[in-house]
């Protein structure tokens, strides 16, 4: 079993920055893929970014140039640096671990990010 604990969420003003962290524990296989998703009220959960063990990344178009996903493999931790935050970034952000793209993986409980205008 893998446990994922997100941290770093909170309230921030538009234009500000926030850094989310997700620490994974348990039986962590390598290679793997770490993702950040988000879900706003009344909206579907959407992929924000992902990063592979090797450091390859992908971003949603809505966050390109503003968000940066990174990871520390030694610490089994993934980060999401969020800059130039907008009110539409307001959502619960979830960390996800997958052994591969065909693995359902595990989810964290989420951390609330609220961006005020």
CSV table of N, CA and C in Angstrom, one decimal:
chain,number,residue,atom,x,y,z
A,1,UNK,N,0.8,-1.2,0.0
A,1,UNK,CA,0.0,0.0,0.0
A,1,UNK,C,0.9,1.2,0.0
A,2,UNK,N,0.4,2.3,-0.7
A,2,UNK,CA,1.1,3.5,-0.8
A,2,UNK,C,0.2,4.6,-0.1
A,3,UNK,N,0.8,5.4,0.7
A,3,UNK,CA,0.2,6.5,1.3
A,3,UNK,C,0.7,7.8,0.7
A,4,UNK,N,-0.2,8.7,0.4
A,4,UNK,CA,0.2,10.0,-0.1
A,4,UNK,C,-0.3,11.1,0.8
A,5,UNK,N,0.5,12.0,1.2
A,5,UNK,CA,0.1,13.1,2.0
A,5,UNK,C,0.5,14.4,1.4
A,6,UNK,N,-0.6,15.2,1.1
A,6,UNK,CA,-0.3,16.5,0.5
A,6,UNK,C,-0.2,17.5,1.5
A,7,UNK,N,0.5,18.6,1.2
A,7,UNK,CA,0.6,19.7,2.1
A,7,UNK,C,0.9,20.9,1.3
A,8,UNK,N,0.7,22.1,1.9
A,8,UNK,CA,1.1,23.3,1.3
A,8,UNK,C,-0.1,24.1,0.7
A,9,UNK,N,-1.3,23.6,0.8
A,9,UNK,CA,-2.4,24.3,0.3
A,9,UNK,C,-2.8,25.4,1.3
A,10,UNK,N,-3.7,26.3,0.8
A,10,UNK,CA,-4.1,27.4,1.6
A,10,UNK,C,-4.7,28.5,0.8
A,11,UNK,N,-4.8,29.6,1.4
A,11,UNK,CA,-5.5,30.8,0.8
A,11,UNK,C,-4.4,31.7,0.3
A,12,UNK,N,-4.5,32.2,-0.9
A,12,UNK,CA,-3.5,33.1,-1.5
A,12,UNK,C,-4.2,34.1,-2.4
A,13,UNK,N,-3.7,35.2,-2.5
A,13,UNK,CA,-4.3,36.2,-3.4
A,13,UNK,C,-3.9,36.0,-4.9
A,14,UNK,N,-4.7,36.4,-5.8
A,14,UNK,CA,-4.4,36.3,-7.2
A,14,UNK,C,-3.0,36.9,-7.5
A,15,UNK,N,-2.3,36.2,-8.3
A,15,UNK,CA,-0.9,36.7,-8.6
A,15,UNK,C,0.1,36.1,-7.7
A,16,UNK,N,-0.3,35.5,-6.6
A,16,UNK,CA,0.6,35.0,-5.7
A,16,UNK,C,1.1,33.6,-6.0
A,17,UNK,N,1.9,33.0,-5.1
A,17,UNK,CA,2.5,31.7,-5.4
A,17,UNK,C,2.2,30.8,-4.2
A,18,UNK,N,2.2,29.5,-4.5
A,18,UNK,CA,2.1,28.5,-3.5
A,18,UNK,C,2.8,27.3,-4.0
A,19,UNK,N,3.4,26.6,-3.0
A,19,UNK,CA,4.1,25.3,-3.3
A,19,UNK,C,3.5,24.2,-2.6
A,20,UNK,N,3.0,23.2,-3.4
A,20,UNK,CA,2.4,22.0,-2.8
A,20,UNK,C,3.4,20.9,-2.7
A,21,UNK,N,3.3,20.1,-1.7
A,21,UNK,CA,4.2,18.9,-1.6
A,21,UNK,C,3.3,17.7,-1.4
A,22,UNK,N,3.8,16.6,-1.9
A,22,UNK,CA,3.2,15.3,-1.7
A,22,UNK,C,4.2,14.3,-1.4
A,23,UNK,N,4.2,13.8,-0.2
A,23,UNK,CA,5.1,12.8,0.3
A,23,UNK,C,4.5,11.4,0.2
A,24,UNK,N,5.2,10.5,-0.5
A,24,UNK,CA,4.7,9.1,-0.6
A,24,UNK,C,5.5,8.2,0.3
A,25,UNK,N,4.7,7.3,0.9
A,25,UNK,CA,5.3,6.3,1.8
A,25,UNK,C,4.7,4.9,1.5
A,26,UNK,N,5.4,3.9,2.0
A,26,UNK,CA,4.9,2.6,1.8
A,26,UNK,C,5.8,1.9,0.8
A,27,UNK,N,5.2,1.0,0.0
A,27,UNK,CA,6.0,0.3,-1.0
A,27,UNK,C,6.0,1.1,-2.3
A,28,UNK,N,7.1,1.8,-2.6
A,28,UNK,CA,7.2,2.6,-3.7
A,28,UNK,C,8.1,1.9,-4.8
A,29,UNK,N,7.5,1.7,-5.9
A,29,UNK,CA,8.2,1.0,-7.0
A,29,UNK,C,8.8,2.1,-7.9
A,30,UNK,N,9.8,1.7,-8.6
A,30,UNK,CA,10.5,2.6,-9.5
A,30,UNK,C,10.8,1.8,-10.8
A,31,UNK,N,10.5,2.4,-12.0
A,31,UNK,CA,10.0,3.8,-12.1
A,31,UNK,C,8.5,3.9,-11.8
A,32,UNK,N,8.1,5.1,-11.7
A,32,UNK,CA,6.7,5.4,-11.5
A,32,UNK,C,6.4,6.8,-12.1
A,33,UNK,N,5.1,7.1,-11.9
A,33,UNK,CA,4.7,8.4,-12.4
A,33,UNK,C,3.9,9.1,-11.2
A,34,UNK,N,4.2,10.4,-11.0
A,34,UNK,CA,3.5,11.1,-10.0
A,34,UNK,C,2.7,12.2,-10.7
A,35,UNK,N,1.5,12.4,-10.3
A,35,UNK,CA,0.6,13.4,-10.9
A,35,UNK,C,0.1,14.3,-9.9
A,36,UNK,N,-0.3,15.5,-10.4
A,36,UNK,CA,-1.2,16.4,-9.6
A,36,UNK,C,-2.5,16.6,-10.4
A,37,UNK,N,-3.6,16.4,-9.8
A,37,UNK,CA,-4.9,16.7,-10.3
A,37,UNK,C,-5.5,17.7,-9.5
A,38,UNK,N,-6.6,18.3,-10.0
A,38,UNK,CA,-7.4,19.2,-9.2
A,38,UNK,C,-8.8,19.1,-9.6
A,39,UNK,N,-9.7,19.4,-8.6
A,39,UNK,CA,-11.1,19.4,-8.8
A,39,UNK,C,-11.8,20.6,-8.1
A,40,UNK,N,-12.4,21.4,-8.9
A,40,UNK,CA,-13.1,22.5,-8.4
A,40,UNK,C,-14.6,22.1,-8.2
A,41,UNK,N,-15.3,22.8,-7.3
A,41,UNK,CA,-16.7,22.5,-7.1
A,41,UNK,C,-17.5,22.5,-8.4
A,42,UNK,N,-18.3,21.4,-8.6
A,42,UNK,CA,-19.1,21.3,-9.8
A,42,UNK,C,-18.3,20.9,-11.0
A,43,UNK,N,-17.0,20.7,-10.9
A,43,UNK,CA,-16.2,20.4,-12.1
A,43,UNK,C,-15.7,19.0,-12.0
A,44,UNK,N,-15.3,18.5,-13.1
A,44,UNK,CA,-14.6,17.2,-13.1
A,44,UNK,C,-13.2,17.3,-12.7
A,45,UNK,N,-12.7,16.2,-12.1
A,45,UNK,CA,-11.3,16.2,-11.8
A,45,UNK,C,-10.4,16.2,-13.0
A,46,UNK,N,-9.4,17.1,-13.0
A,46,UNK,CA,-8.6,17.2,-14.2
A,46,UNK,C,-7.1,17.1,-13.9
A,47,UNK,N,-6.4,16.6,-14.8
A,47,UNK,CA,-4.9,16.4,-14.7
A,47,UNK,C,-4.3,17.8,-14.8
A,48,UNK,N,-3.4,18.1,-13.9
A,48,UNK,CA,-2.7,19.4,-13.9
A,48,UNK,C,-1.3,19.2,-14.4
A,49,UNK,N,-0.6,18.2,-13.9
A,49,UNK,CA,0.7,17.9,-14.4
A,49,UNK,C,1.2,16.6,-13.9
A,50,UNK,N,2.2,16.0,-14.6
A,50,UNK,CA,2.7,14.8,-14.2
A,50,UNK,C,4.2,14.8,-14.4
A,51,UNK,N,4.9,14.0,-13.7
A,51,UNK,CA,6.4,13.8,-13.8
A,51,UNK,C,6.7,12.4,-13.6
A,52,UNK,N,7.6,11.9,-14.5
A,52,UNK,CA,8.1,10.5,-14.4
A,52,UNK,C,9.3,10.5,-13.5
A,53,UNK,N,9.7,9.3,-13.2
A,53,UNK,CA,11.0,9.1,-12.4
A,53,UNK,C,12.1,9.7,-13.1
A,54,UNK,N,12.2,9.6,-14.4
A,54,UNK,CA,13.3,10.2,-15.2
A,54,UNK,C,13.2,11.7,-15.4
A,55,UNK,N,12.1,12.3,-14.9
A,55,UNK,CA,12.0,13.8,-15.0
A,55,UNK,C,11.2,14.3,-16.2
A,56,UNK,N,10.6,13.4,-17.0
A,56,UNK,CA,9.8,13.9,-18.1
A,56,UNK,C,8.5,14.5,-17.5
A,57,UNK,N,8.0,15.6,-18.0
A,57,UNK,CA,6.8,16.3,-17.5
A,57,UNK,C,5.8,16.6,-18.6
A,58,UNK,N,4.6,16.7,-18.1
A,58,UNK,CA,3.5,17.2,-19.0
A,58,UNK,C,2.6,18.1,-18.1
A,59,UNK,N,2.0,19.1,-18.8
A,59,UNK,CA,1.2,20.0,-18.1
A,59,UNK,C,-0.1,20.3,-18.9
A,60,UNK,N,-1.1,20.6,-18.1
A,60,UNK,CA,-2.4,21.0,-18.7
A,60,UNK,C,-2.1,22.4,-19.4
A,61,UNK,N,-2.7,22.7,-20.5
A,61,UNK,CA,-2.5,23.9,-21.1
A,61,UNK,C,-2.8,25.1,-20.2
A,62,UNK,N,-3.8,25.0,-19.3
A,62,UNK,CA,-4.2,26.1,-18.5
A,62,UNK,C,-3.1,26.5,-17.5
A,63,UNK,N,-2.1,25.6,-17.2
A,63,UNK,CA,-1.1,26.0,-16.2
A,63,UNK,C,0.3,26.1,-16.8
A,64,UNK,N,0.4,25.8,-18.1
A,64,UNK,CA,1.7,25.9,-18.7
A,64,UNK,C,2.3,27.3,-18.5
A,65,UNK,N,3.6,27.3,-18.1
A,65,UNK,CA,4.2,28.6,-17.9
A,65,UNK,C,4.0,29.2,-16.5
A,66,UNK,N,3.1,28.6,-15.8
A,66,UNK,CA,2.8,29.1,-14.4
A,66,UNK,C,3.2,28.1,-13.4
A,67,UNK,N,2.9,26.8,-13.6
A,67,UNK,CA,3.1,25.8,-12.7
A,67,UNK,C,4.3,25.0,-13.1
A,68,UNK,N,5.0,24.5,-12.1
A,68,UNK,CA,6.2,23.6,-12.3
A,68,UNK,C,6.1,22.4,-11.4
A,69,UNK,N,6.1,21.2,-12.0
A,69,UNK,CA,6.1,20.0,-11.2
A,69,UNK,C,7.5,19.5,-11.2
A,70,UNK,N,7.9,19.0,-10.0
A,70,UNK,CA,9.2,18.4,-9.8
A,70,UNK,C,9.1,17.3,-8.8
A,71,UNK,N,10.2,16.6,-8.7
A,71,UNK,CA,10.2,15.5,-7.7
A,71,UNK,C,11.6,15.3,-7.1
A,72,UNK,N,11.6,14.7,-6.0
A,72,UNK,CA,12.8,14.3,-5.3
A,72,UNK,C,12.7,12.8,-5.1
A,73,UNK,N,13.4,12.1,-6.0
A,73,UNK,CA,13.2,10.6,-5.9
A,73,UNK,C,13.7,10.0,-4.6
A,74,UNK,N,14.8,10.6,-4.1
A,74,UNK,CA,15.3,10.1,-2.8
A,74,UNK,C,14.3,10.2,-1.7
A,75,UNK,N,13.5,11.2,-1.7
A,75,UNK,CA,12.5,11.5,-0.7
A,75,UNK,C,11.1,11.0,-1.0
A,76,UNK,N,10.9,10.4,-2.3
A,76,UNK,CA,9.6,10.0,-2.7
A,76,UNK,C,8.6,11.1,-2.6
A,77,UNK,N,9.0,12.3,-3.0
A,77,UNK,CA,8.2,13.5,-2.8
A,77,UNK,C,8.1,14.2,-4.2
A,78,UNK,N,6.9,14.7,-4.4
A,78,UNK,CA,6.6,15.4,-5.6
A,78,UNK,C,6.1,16.8,-5.2
A,79,UNK,N,6.5,17.8,-6.0
A,79,UNK,CA,6.1,19.2,-5.7
A,79,UNK,C,5.4,19.8,-6.8
A,80,UNK,N,4.6,20.8,-6.5
A,80,UNK,CA,3.9,21.6,-7.5
A,80,UNK,C,4.1,23.1,-7.1
A,81,UNK,N,5.0,23.7,-7.9
A,81,UNK,CA,5.2,25.1,-7.6
A,81,UNK,C,4.2,25.9,-8.5
A,82,UNK,N,3.3,26.7,-7.9
A,82,UNK,CA,2.3,27.4,-8.6
A,82,UNK,C,2.5,28.9,-8.5
A,83,UNK,N,2.8,29.5,-9.6
A,83,UNK,CA,3.0,30.9,-9.6
A,83,UNK,C,1.9,31.6,-10.4
A,84,UNK,N,1.8,32.9,-10.3
A,84,UNK,CA,0.8,33.7,-11.0
A,84,UNK,C,-0.6,33.1,-10.9
A,85,UNK,N,-0.9,32.8,-9.6
A,85,UNK,CA,-2.2,32.1,-9.4
A,85,UNK,C,-3.4,32.9,-9.8
A,86,UNK,N,-4.4,32.3,-10.3
A,86,UNK,CA,-5.6,32.9,-10.7
A,86,UNK,C,-6.8,32.3,-9.9
A,87,UNK,N,-7.9,33.1,-9.8
A,87,UNK,CA,-9.0,32.5,-9.1
A,87,UNK,C,-9.5,31.2,-9.6
A,88,UNK,N,-9.4,31.0,-10.9
A,88,UNK,CA,-9.8,29.8,-11.5
A,88,UNK,C,-8.9,28.6,-11.2
A,89,UNK,N,-7.8,28.8,-10.5
A,89,UNK,CA,-7.0,27.7,-10.0
A,89,UNK,C,-7.5,27.2,-8.7
A,90,UNK,N,-8.5,27.8,-8.1
A,90,UNK,CA,-9.1,27.4,-6.9
A,90,UNK,C,-9.7,26.0,-7.1
A,91,UNK,N,-9.3,25.1,-6.2
A,91,UNK,CA,-9.7,23.7,-6.3
A,91,UNK,C,-9.0,22.9,-5.2
A,92,UNK,N,-9.5,21.7,-5.0
A,92,UNK,CA,-8.8,20.7,-4.2
A,92,UNK,C,-7.8,20.0,-5.1
A,93,UNK,N,-6.5,20.0,-4.7
A,93,UNK,CA,-5.4,19.5,-5.4
A,93,UNK,C,-5.1,18.1,-4.9
A,94,UNK,N,-5.0,17.1,-5.8
A,94,UNK,CA,-4.8,15.7,-5.4
A,94,UNK,C,-3.5,15.2,-6.0
A,95,UNK,N,-2.7,14.5,-5.2
A,95,UNK,CA,-1.5,13.8,-5.6
A,95,UNK,C,-1.9,12.4,-6.0
A,96,UNK,N,-1.3,11.9,-7.0
A,96,UNK,CA,-1.5,10.5,-7.5
A,96,UNK,C,-0.2,9.8,-7.8
A,97,UNK,N,-0.1,8.6,-7.4
A,97,UNK,CA,1.0,7.8,-7.7
A,97,UNK,C,0.6,6.6,-8.6
A,98,UNK,N,1.3,6.4,-9.6
A,98,UNK,CA,1.0,5.2,-10.5
A,98,UNK,C,2.3,4.5,-10.9
A,99,UNK,N,2.3,3.2,-10.9
A,99,UNK,CA,3.5,2.5,-11.3
A,99,UNK,C,3.7,2.6,-12.8
A,100,UNK,N,2.7,2.7,-13.5
A,100,UNK,CA,2.7,2.9,-14.9
A,100,UNK,C,1.4,3.6,-15.4
A,101,UNK,N,1.3,3.9,-16.7
A,101,UNK,CA,0.1,4.5,-17.1
A,101,UNK,C,-1.1,3.6,-17.2
A,102,UNK,N,-0.9,2.3,-17.0
A,102,UNK,CA,-2.0,1.4,-17.0
A,102,UNK,C,-2.4,1.0,-15.5
A,103,UNK,N,-1.7,1.5,-14.6
A,103,UNK,CA,-1.9,1.3,-13.2
A,103,UNK,C,-2.9,2.3,-12.6
A,104,UNK,N,-3.8,1.8,-11.8
A,104,UNK,CA,-4.8,2.8,-11.2
A,104,UNK,C,-4.1,3.6,-10.1
A,105,UNK,N,-3.2,3.0,-9.4
A,105,UNK,CA,-2.4,3.7,-8.4
A,105,UNK,C,-3.1,4.1,-7.2
A,106,UNK,N,-2.6,5.1,-6.6
A,106,UNK,CA,-3.2,5.6,-5.3
A,106,UNK,C,-3.3,7.1,-5.3
A,107,UNK,N,-4.2,7.6,-4.5
A,107,UNK,CA,-4.5,9.0,-4.4
A,107,UNK,C,-4.3,9.5,-3.0
A,108,UNK,N,-3.9,10.8,-2.9
A,108,UNK,CA,-3.9,11.4,-1.7
A,108,UNK,C,-5.3,12.0,-1.3
A,109,UNK,N,-5.4,12.5,-0.1
A,109,UNK,CA,-6.7,13.0,0.3
A,109,UNK,C,-7.0,14.4,-0.2
A,110,UNK,N,-6.0,15.1,-0.7
A,110,UNK,CA,-6.2,16.4,-1.3
A,110,UNK,C,-5.9,17.5,-0.4
A,111,UNK,N,-5.6,18.6,-1.0
A,111,UNK,CA,-5.3,19.8,-0.2
A,111,UNK,C,-6.0,21.0,-0.9
A,112,UNK,N,-6.7,21.8,-0.1
A,112,UNK,CA,-7.4,22.9,-0.7
A,112,UNK,C,-6.5,24.1,-1.1
A,113,UNK,N,-6.7,24.6,-2.3
A,113,UNK,CA,-6.1,25.8,-2.7
A,113,UNK,C,-7.2,26.8,-3.1
A,114,UNK,N,-7.1,27.9,-2.4
A,114,UNK,CA,-8.1,29.0,-2.7
A,114,UNK,C,-7.4,30.2,-3.1
A,115,UNK,N,-7.7,30.7,-4.3
A,115,UNK,CA,-7.1,32.0,-4.8
A,115,UNK,C,-8.2,33.0,-4.8
A,116,UNK,N,-7.9,34.1,-4.1
A,116,UNK,CA,-8.9,35.2,-4.0
A,116,UNK,C,-8.6,36.2,-5.0
A,117,UNK,N,-9.6,36.9,-5.5
A,117,UNK,CA,-9.4,37.9,-6.5
A,117,UNK,C,-9.1,39.3,-5.9
